[in-house]
Amino acid sequence: MTGEESVGDLAEPPRSRWRASASGVRAVPADWMVAARPGCPAGTVGELIAAHAAVRPDAVAVRQWDTELTYAELVATAWRLAGTLRELGVGPETRVGVCVGRHPGLLVALVGVLLSGGAYVPLDPDLPALRLTETARAAGVARVVADDAGRAVFAGTGLSLVDLPGAGPAPAAFPCPAMPANAAYVIYTSGSTGLPKGVVVTHANVAAFMTGIRERGRIERGCRALAITSIAFDVSVLELLVALMVGASVQLAAESDRADPDRLRRFMVSHDVTWAEVAPALLPLLDPADLPLVRSVVTGAEAPGPEQVARWTADGRRLMNGYGPTETTVAVAGFVASGEWHRPIPIGRPMLNHRLYVVDERLRLVPPEVPGELLVGGPGVSRGYLDAPGLTAELFVPDPFGDEPGERLYRTGDLVSWGADGQLRFHGRTDRQVKVRGQRVELAEVEAALRTHPGVAHAVVAAVSDAVSDAVSDAALGRAGVSLAAFVTPAGAPDDEELRAHLAARLPAVMVPTRFRRLAELPLTTSDKVDVAALVSGLTDEALAEVADVPGVPRELVAVWSGVVGAPAGSAEDDFFAAGGHSLAAMRLVAALRSELRRDVAVEDVFAARTLGGLAKRVAAAAELSDVDDTDLPTGNPPSLSAAQRRLWFLDQLAPDAAAYNIALAQRLRGPLDPDALRRALIEVVARHDVLRWRVPDDGGHPYAVLDKESTAVPLPVEDLTALSTSDREHAVRDRLHAEAAIRFDLAEGGLLRARLLRLGEDEHVLAITAHHAVFDGWSERILYQELGAAYAGRTRPPLPAAFADYVVWREKRAGRRGKEDLAWWTEHLAGAPTVLDLPRDHPRPAEQSYAGAFAATDLRPATDAGIRSLAVELGATPSTVVLAAFAELLRRVSGQNDVVVGSPVADRRHTAFADLIGFFVDIVPLRLGGAGECTFAELVTGCRDELFDALAHPDAPLERVVDALALPRDPSRGALVQVVFNVYNFAQAPLELPGIRVEQLPPGVPGSPFDLTTYLVERAGRMRFELVYNTDLYTAQRIETLLAALVHLVDAAVAGPHRPIGALEVPHLDVLRSGLVREPAAHVEPAADIPGTRRGDGGREKEVPPAAATERAVAAAWCAVLRRDSVGVTQNFFDLGGTSLDLVSLAKLLPGDPRVVDLFLYPTVRTLAAFVDGTTDRDGLDGDIDGGAADSPVTSGGS
């Protein structure tokens, strides 16, 4: 080919053009540009997926924690949806919207539309509603397959909304009416005209892509493929559809699991992921050593850092850098990298069946090492743009280089060159299109959206490097990438917040600029064009300014913050997200904080804190990273009890007949179960997690942990119920589960996890597992089921990085460093708070706390669920915080107290080594929740949010220490400080997976109620519900049902009118709820005199009167021994002298008469206790007067 040849002049046979030209310029070898053509599979996408259901029906098609669908189930459900769509007139070339959240129903929706013959239009419900409705209108969509989240978006739009079908048998099959040439999906990309462009991709295009990526990216049948990409982006086609087309198992990560690197790591490990597509920005934030099962990684959209190659391929793992525009079906080229790499990663050579040409501005082929525009040919080239024939003709041009007539090339606009090694290298763009966080963005579209604001006259958007600050090292910040900056006129244009909100309602988050600058006029070049270089230069100069001092914030933190957001920090109130922060920026910020400040912070800390000042508090409270690095974590520690375990041991001594701290689980198993294999699996799990082999004896009232040997047997008794009728069997199952849950454990004897199998039929069983809370928590349920399933199936699990005893040592070290400061914060924060929250009751409160419990629950309406989530986003809070605010307001209304204390359990699994351990990692924090009738509900939510943030920033003062420090009066009829608890179960529960067995979760028995009332916000499969556990010796079921209904009503009203005063929100049946038995309000918390000396230790103002009678002397001697004092007075209070709850157990063992621990609460002075021991005082004579409390009195409501 000579230098004068153009596309129009090329008349000689194609192959001859690739020889060296007459001028000696080396031409590009043919095998660089054209890949082999093995052909593509016949059939549509839906048919290729359905074929796997015929040959491998029981293979898992999609899994998300406790929810999975086999290929048979997925395809059967998709056929039902397809049938519904066909009845509604859907067929080939009919476009159907899919607006479904990230749960397995998403796969049903996509495959169902494809089997109906239609083409799906992805509408991610997490995108702005205005963007989605405009996309649906532009695509000509008349029907949208929607779940609850989708219905919330499209309600009232006039579009026909189609529900996802429920489970059931497959309908009579009908042929898929689509052909390979028909459209499979229409996906929208950013448009240079200011409007997004719809790309029409056919079934044949997807089949061609599958052929290429299967060979280059090694996605294949049987692999477990990670799916983390929004359906709004075409990489989702690879993760979802192609994975199913090849027979892989899709591991679908929910939004919460994909938003944080540590959660994503846990998700990948828990789901045994073997294949993953990982964005380049995420590669440095994941540790390949944590993911040994992942053997193939595909990355792309932008080049990964060269240093990532060695990290990810050191152990033989395959890493492919992929390339491809949406218009050519996801990817058309790829480079497999390995070893040490110190230069930019190439985009490689064409995948199977594809052709890549590099041309100059006159569309002439250019030789190696010369940059030119990349043109793509092959069966992956899509049909073009929807309803845009002119643009299609401009960018999809006839292929003069191909062997087949009628073939087309797509002009990518990407500048590339062939290297001497035959690999393509990327150099940039020929236009104003940029990549932001891996997504294609046309700057003109962002500018057009800005100009729709009435306060903006002119707008220019530029792409700038995130790494515009030299205050922090590049290594600390990671690969910076690109963000957007907007420059608008006039100088009085709206502020950043208003402009950002305007764009956020119209554009995906990736297209919203991180920085805004208002100018009187835009600078121009000598040719009267906007001088973008001058604008960016000014922005860079500003960002590179000296790091400013921000009061109350360490200078190092200000530098890190400024380096990540790309602009100087102005004040402690600077909001990370208002400054343009996003999830990937949060990951970079965390990486920098860990590297530069050596603090153990997580992405959740950034989301929770939001402001620079808030983050400073969380960083100050975070553990030093040297203490939490896996390499520095001391392992192999002997068993020792945590503070929380010692508290549970004491409560067990206090109420030795109660079982309230049992955790009960139950599963129905259908299929050919092997009980012996299940028994062996249980033994293996208990051997692997040694905390399950702990027992807790005591020495003179001092508890300690003992580890039993690994060979400890785990009995699995089998009870045969097959002789009963069907109805009797089900009644027997419920009775057995309730009875099993209520059997208490003997902590000293051990065996703190037990199992029982109920045989209902030859192929039907119920497995009941019960564990004591001292060795098990809610998070442990997921781990137990995963480990049990793996052991039953004979799968080998990697060694655990630590044991629970290592956690105890780690926690104590951290508490030793931060405990004093955190305790001081809690005592100051709780000063003046009420010590009791006594809701009106139906029964007199027993003198000793009862743990009898029952359960009530209700599901939230989809509209309520959506309203909670929407308000949470608006206020920068979590959905659970919104519910907590409503619950606190209900408690204030019912109790008549403006200030309430509510306990909230928090998991302490911040170290990655503890994420996969069974154990008791839970603390309870006492949240002080005040309110006033004139504040709005939104203000109440932000107040709860800030209270949670502050509590989480002071984790190293356990509740036991806080109670002791506050010197609260002891009352054996209720828990100290916390009587009402709000708990959140928002982690997904993994199912018990046993080969050949279908598993169904059953409601277990209620072992008891540890508190007066516990409200659970439970989220399963994307739906919220309220569950209440209550003390039946205090409340009737009718009162609790009324309370539950009132809570639901209040939440509905609050999310419907969050900016109304809370006093205007009606609570139904308030007169009923406020009528009942109560006690006089207890004293409020007083500030402690000494921290950390939890008490004065002098017995208060009581004069020390020496004991006189023999029994008084014996009791006083026991007190002196326990309190390590030389003398005590007969009227001094045990707790005022420095005694703790745990000390009571030691005291009981030294006293004559074998008193119970609870009796020592009732008689807290030497004189009263001696009288009890002598028998001159009995418990019945207390008349309800306990430690200054008062007897119950009836109240009736006079308010509403």
PDB file of C-alpha atoms in Angstrom, residues 190-351:
ATOM      1  CA  SER A 190     -23.545   9.017  26.314  1.00  0.00           C
ATOM      2  CA  GLY A 191     -24.185  11.121  23.194  1.00  0.00           C
ATOM      3  CA  SER A 192     -22.150  13.948  21.680  1.00  0.00           C
ATOM      4  CA  THR A 193     -25.340  15.776  20.615  1.00  0.00           C
ATOM      5  CA  GLY A 194     -26.373  16.227  24.235  1.00  0.00           C
ATOM      6  CA  LEU A 195     -28.723  13.247  24.210  1.00  0.00           C
ATOM      7  CA  PRO A 196     -27.865   9.593  24.912  1.00  0.00           C
ATOM      8  CA  LYS A 197     -27.692   7.200  21.955  1.00  0.00           C
ATOM      9  CA  GLY A 198     -29.465   3.848  21.840  1.00  0.00           C
ATOM     10  CA  VAL A 199     -27.272   1.079  20.420  1.00  0.00           C
ATOM     11  CA  VAL A 200     -29.185  -1.843  18.902  1.00  0.00           C
ATOM     12  CA  VAL A 201     -27.381  -5.150  19.513  1.00  0.00           C
ATOM     13  CA  THR A 202     -28.597  -8.395  17.938  1.00  0.00           C
ATOM     14  CA  HIS A 203     -28.610 -11.983  19.153  1.00  0.00           C
ATOM     15  CA  ALA A 204     -25.944 -12.777  16.551  1.00  0.00           C
ATOM     16  CA  ASN A 205     -23.763  -9.972  17.911  1.00  0.00           C
ATOM     17  CA  VAL A 206     -23.940 -11.441  21.431  1.00  0.00           C
ATOM     18  CA  ALA A 207     -23.211 -14.973  20.176  1.00  0.00           C
ATOM     19  CA  ALA A 208     -20.120 -13.669  18.385  1.00  0.00           C
ATOM     20  CA  PHE A 209     -18.938 -11.893  21.509  1.00  0.00           C
ATOM     21  CA  MET A 210     -19.480 -15.045  23.544  1.00  0.00           C
ATOM     22  CA  THR A 211     -17.270 -16.997  21.156  1.00  0.00           C
ATOM     23  CA  GLY A 212     -14.441 -14.503  21.477  1.00  0.00           C
ATOM     24  CA  ILE A 213     -14.541 -13.895  25.215  1.00  0.00           C
ATOM     25  CA  ARG A 214     -14.862 -17.594  25.983  1.00  0.00           C
ATOM     26  CA  GLU A 215     -11.535 -18.199  24.234  1.00  0.00           C
ATOM     27  CA  ARG A 216      -9.687 -15.046  25.379  1.00  0.00           C
ATOM     28  CA  GLY A 217     -11.309 -14.421  28.756  1.00  0.00           C
ATOM     29  CA  ARG A 218     -11.718 -18.078  29.791  1.00  0.00           C
ATOM     30  CA  ILE A 219     -15.303 -17.867  30.978  1.00  0.00           C
ATOM     31  CA  GLU A 220     -16.669 -21.382  30.670  1.00  0.00           C
ATOM     32  CA  ARG A 221     -19.211 -23.890  31.866  1.00  0.00           C
ATOM     33  CA  GLY A 222     -19.091 -24.613  35.581  1.00  0.00           C
ATOM     34  CA  CYS A 223     -17.187 -21.507  36.607  1.00  0.00           C
ATOM     35  CA  ARG A 224     -18.676 -19.222  39.246  1.00  0.00           C
ATOM     36  CA  ALA A 225     -18.769 -15.815  37.628  1.00  0.00           C
ATOM     37  CA  LEU A 226     -18.924 -12.605  39.633  1.00  0.00           C
ATOM     38  CA  ALA A 227     -21.573 -10.080  38.527  1.00  0.00           C
ATOM     39  CA  ILE A 228     -21.130  -6.565  39.897  1.00  0.00           C
ATOM     40  CA  THR A 229     -21.882  -4.233  36.977  1.00  0.00           C
ATOM     41  CA  SER A 230     -25.074  -2.211  36.562  1.00  0.00           C
ATOM     42  CA  ILE A 231     -27.315  -3.397  33.713  1.00  0.00           C
ATOM     43  CA  ALA A 232     -27.049   0.144  32.352  1.00  0.00           C
ATOM     44  CA  PHE A 233     -23.530  -0.716  31.140  1.00  0.00           C
ATOM     45  CA  ASP A 234     -22.704  -3.319  28.559  1.00  0.00           C
ATOM     46  CA  VAL A 235     -20.214  -5.232  30.715  1.00  0.00           C
ATOM     47  CA  SER A 236     -23.324  -6.630  32.412  1.00  0.00           C
ATOM     48  CA  VAL A 237     -23.987  -8.563  29.190  1.00  0.00           C
ATOM     49  CA  LEU A 238     -20.760 -10.464  29.834  1.00  0.00           C
ATOM     50  CA  GLU A 239     -21.409 -11.021  33.549  1.00  0.00           C
ATOM     51  CA  LEU A 240     -25.057 -12.056  33.184  1.00  0.00           C
ATOM     52  CA  LEU A 241     -26.042 -13.254  29.707  1.00  0.00           C
ATOM     53  CA  VAL A 242     -22.753 -14.621  28.393  1.00  0.00           C
ATOM     54  CA  ALA A 243     -22.102 -16.341  31.722  1.00  0.00           C
ATOM     55  CA  LEU A 244     -25.434 -18.146  31.353  1.00  0.00           C
ATOM     56  CA  MET A 245     -24.853 -18.842  27.659  1.00  0.00           C
ATOM     57  CA  VAL A 246     -21.671 -20.781  28.458  1.00  0.00           C
ATOM     58  CA  GLY A 247     -23.249 -22.595  31.434  1.00  0.00           C
ATOM     59  CA  ALA A 248     -21.537 -20.728  34.252  1.00  0.00           C
ATOM     60  CA  SER A 249     -23.093 -19.882  37.622  1.00  0.00           C
ATOM     61  CA  VAL A 250     -23.734 -16.159  38.084  1.00  0.00           C
ATOM     62  CA  GLN A 251     -22.792 -14.885  41.563  1.00  0.00           C
ATOM     63  CA  LEU A 252     -24.901 -11.739  41.677  1.00  0.00           C
ATOM     64  CA  ALA A 253     -23.593  -9.134  44.117  1.00  0.00           C
ATOM     65  CA  ALA A 254     -26.162  -6.802  45.649  1.00  0.00           C
ATOM     66  CA  GLU A 255     -25.545  -3.074  45.759  1.00  0.00           C
ATOM     67  CA  SER A 256     -24.246  -3.201  49.345  1.00  0.00           C
ATOM     68  CA  ASP A 257     -21.754  -5.956  48.493  1.00  0.00           C
ATOM     69  CA  ARG A 258     -20.323  -4.276  45.412  1.00  0.00           C
ATOM     70  CA  ALA A 259     -19.948  -0.814  46.937  1.00  0.00           C
ATOM     71  CA  ASP A 260     -17.085  -1.644  49.305  1.00  0.00           C
ATOM     72  CA  PRO A 261     -13.900  -3.631  48.609  1.00  0.00           C
ATOM     73  CA  ASP A 262     -13.980  -5.539  51.895  1.00  0.00           C
ATOM     74  CA  ARG A 263     -17.626  -6.530  51.466  1.00  0.00           C
ATOM     75  CA  LEU A 264     -16.920  -7.497  47.892  1.00  0.00           C
ATOM     76  CA  ARG A 265     -14.017  -9.656  49.037  1.00  0.00           C
ATOM     77  CA  ARG A 266     -16.260 -11.392  51.558  1.00  0.00           C
ATOM     78  CA  PHE A 267     -18.903 -11.900  48.887  1.00  0.00           C
ATOM     79  CA  MET A 268     -16.369 -13.415  46.489  1.00  0.00           C
ATOM     80  CA  VAL A 269     -14.939 -15.732  49.134  1.00  0.00           C
ATOM     81  CA  SER A 270     -18.352 -16.787  50.424  1.00  0.00           C
ATOM     82  CA  HIS A 271     -19.588 -17.518  46.912  1.00  0.00           C
ATOM     83  CA  ASP A 272     -16.419 -19.355  45.831  1.00  0.00           C
ATOM     84  CA  VAL A 273     -16.012 -17.053  42.824  1.00  0.00           C
ATOM     85  CA  THR A 274     -13.624 -18.434  40.199  1.00  0.00           C
ATOM     86  CA  TRP A 275     -14.040 -15.882  37.377  1.00  0.00           C
ATOM     87  CA  ALA A 276     -14.413 -12.132  37.708  1.00  0.00           C
ATOM     88  CA  GLU A 277     -14.583  -8.971  35.673  1.00  0.00           C
ATOM     89  CA  VAL A 278     -12.955  -6.302  37.850  1.00  0.00           C
ATOM     90  CA  ALA A 279     -12.671  -2.609  36.992  1.00  0.00           C
ATOM     91  CA  PRO A 280      -9.076  -1.320  36.863  1.00  0.00           C
ATOM     92  CA  ALA A 281      -9.729   1.101  39.731  1.00  0.00           C
ATOM     93  CA  LEU A 282     -10.820  -1.817  41.909  1.00  0.00           C
ATOM     94  CA  LEU A 283      -7.823  -4.060  41.209  1.00  0.00           C
ATOM     95  CA  PRO A 284      -5.443  -2.334  43.682  1.00  0.00           C
ATOM     96  CA  LEU A 285      -8.142  -2.365  46.379  1.00  0.00           C
ATOM     97  CA  LEU A 286      -8.526  -6.149  46.401  1.00  0.00           C
ATOM     98  CA  ASP A 287      -5.831  -8.521  47.603  1.00  0.00           C
ATOM     99  CA  PRO A 288      -5.369 -11.481  45.220  1.00  0.00           C
ATOM    100  CA  ALA A 289      -4.093 -13.568  48.143  1.00  0.00           C
ATOM    101  CA  ASP A 290      -7.569 -13.345  49.710  1.00  0.00           C
ATOM    102  CA  LEU A 291      -9.117 -14.817  46.545  1.00  0.00           C
ATOM    103  CA  PRO A 292      -7.250 -18.053  45.800  1.00  0.00           C
ATOM    104  CA  LEU A 293     -10.203 -19.608  43.950  1.00  0.00           C
ATOM    105  CA  VAL A 294     -10.335 -16.792  41.386  1.00  0.00           C
ATOM    106  CA  ARG A 295      -8.336 -18.111  38.448  1.00  0.00           C
ATOM    107  CA  SER A 296      -9.347 -15.772  35.638  1.00  0.00           C
ATOM    108  CA  VAL A 297      -9.782 -11.998  35.821  1.00  0.00           C
ATOM    109  CA  VAL A 298     -10.982  -9.751  33.014  1.00  0.00           C
ATOM    110  CA  THR A 299     -10.513  -6.010  33.279  1.00  0.00           C
ATOM    111  CA  GLY A 300     -11.037  -3.182  30.843  1.00  0.00           C
ATOM    112  CA  ALA A 301     -12.759   0.096  29.955  1.00  0.00           C
ATOM    113  CA  GLU A 302      -9.459   1.736  30.827  1.00  0.00           C
ATOM    114  CA  ALA A 303      -5.990   0.311  31.206  1.00  0.00           C
ATOM    115  CA  PRO A 304      -5.029  -1.164  34.585  1.00  0.00           C
ATOM    116  CA  GLY A 305      -1.872   0.023  36.265  1.00  0.00           C
ATOM    117  CA  PRO A 306       1.187  -1.956  35.098  1.00  0.00           C
ATOM    118  CA  GLU A 307       1.981  -2.842  38.716  1.00  0.00           C
ATOM    119  CA  GLN A 308      -1.250  -4.816  38.926  1.00  0.00           C
ATOM    120  CA  VAL A 309      -0.099  -7.438  36.461  1.00  0.00           C
ATOM    121  CA  ALA A 310       2.454  -9.027  38.777  1.00  0.00           C
ATOM    122  CA  ARG A 311       0.056  -8.810  41.756  1.00  0.00           C
ATOM    123  CA  TRP A 312      -2.707 -10.650  39.968  1.00  0.00           C
ATOM    124  CA  THR A 313      -0.706 -13.191  37.983  1.00  0.00           C
ATOM    125  CA  ALA A 314       1.943 -14.196  40.508  1.00  0.00           C
ATOM    126  CA  ASP A 315       0.240 -17.502  41.315  1.00  0.00           C
ATOM    127  CA  GLY A 316      -0.631 -18.401  37.742  1.00  0.00           C
ATOM    128  CA  ARG A 317      -3.926 -16.514  37.639  1.00  0.00           C
ATOM    129  CA  ARG A 318      -4.939 -15.291  34.178  1.00  0.00           C
ATOM    130  CA  LEU A 319      -5.414 -11.515  33.694  1.00  0.00           C
ATOM    131  CA  MET A 320      -6.911 -10.153  30.472  1.00  0.00           C
ATOM    132  CA  ASN A 321      -7.203  -6.481  29.564  1.00  0.00           C
ATOM    133  CA  GLY A 322     -10.217  -6.173  27.284  1.00  0.00           C
ATOM    134  CA  TYR A 323     -11.237  -3.487  24.834  1.00  0.00           C
ATOM    135  CA  GLY A 324     -14.412  -2.758  22.945  1.00  0.00           C
ATOM    136  CA  PRO A 325     -17.008  -0.031  22.380  1.00  0.00           C
ATOM    137  CA  THR A 326     -20.674  -0.682  23.133  1.00  0.00           C
ATOM    138  CA  GLU A 327     -21.330  -0.441  19.387  1.00  0.00           C
ATOM    139  CA  THR A 328     -19.264  -3.593  18.775  1.00  0.00           C
ATOM    140  CA  THR A 329     -20.803  -5.673  21.602  1.00  0.00           C
ATOM    141  CA  VAL A 330     -18.774  -5.263  24.773  1.00  0.00           C
ATOM    142  CA  ALA A 331     -15.278  -6.342  23.660  1.00  0.00           C
ATOM    143  CA  VAL A 332     -13.474  -7.114  20.432  1.00  0.00           C
ATOM    144  CA  ALA A 333      -9.837  -7.209  21.562  1.00  0.00           C
ATOM    145  CA  GLY A 334      -7.900  -8.454  24.542  1.00  0.00           C
ATOM    146  CA  PHE A 335      -4.392  -8.786  25.881  1.00  0.00           C
ATOM    147  CA  VAL A 336      -3.396 -11.496  28.345  1.00  0.00           C
ATOM    148  CA  ALA A 337      -0.699 -10.064  30.607  1.00  0.00           C
ATOM    149  CA  SER A 338       1.628 -11.783  33.060  1.00  0.00           C
ATOM    150  CA  GLY A 339       4.835 -11.213  35.027  1.00  0.00           C
ATOM    151  CA  GLU A 340       6.495  -7.909  35.825  1.00  0.00           C
ATOM    152  CA  TRP A 341       5.184  -5.040  33.730  1.00  0.00           C
ATOM    153  CA  HIS A 342       6.510  -1.477  33.644  1.00  0.00           C
ATOM    154  CA  ARG A 343       4.776   0.100  30.668  1.00  0.00           C
ATOM    155  CA  PRO A 344       1.151   0.765  29.682  1.00  0.00           C
ATOM    156  CA  ILE A 345      -0.877  -2.405  29.157  1.00  0.00           C
ATOM    157  CA  PRO A 346      -1.828  -2.955  25.494  1.00  0.00           C
ATOM    158  CA  ILE A 347      -5.378  -3.651  24.396  1.00  0.00           C
ATOM    159  CA  GLY A 348      -4.090  -6.626  22.413  1.00  0.00           C
ATOM    160  CA  ARG A 349      -5.256  -8.251  19.202  1.00  0.00           C
ATOM    161  CA  PRO A 350      -8.709  -9.001  17.827  1.00  0.00           C
ATOM    162  CA  MET A 351     -10.822 -11.727  19.378  1.00  0.00           C
TER     163      MET A 351
END
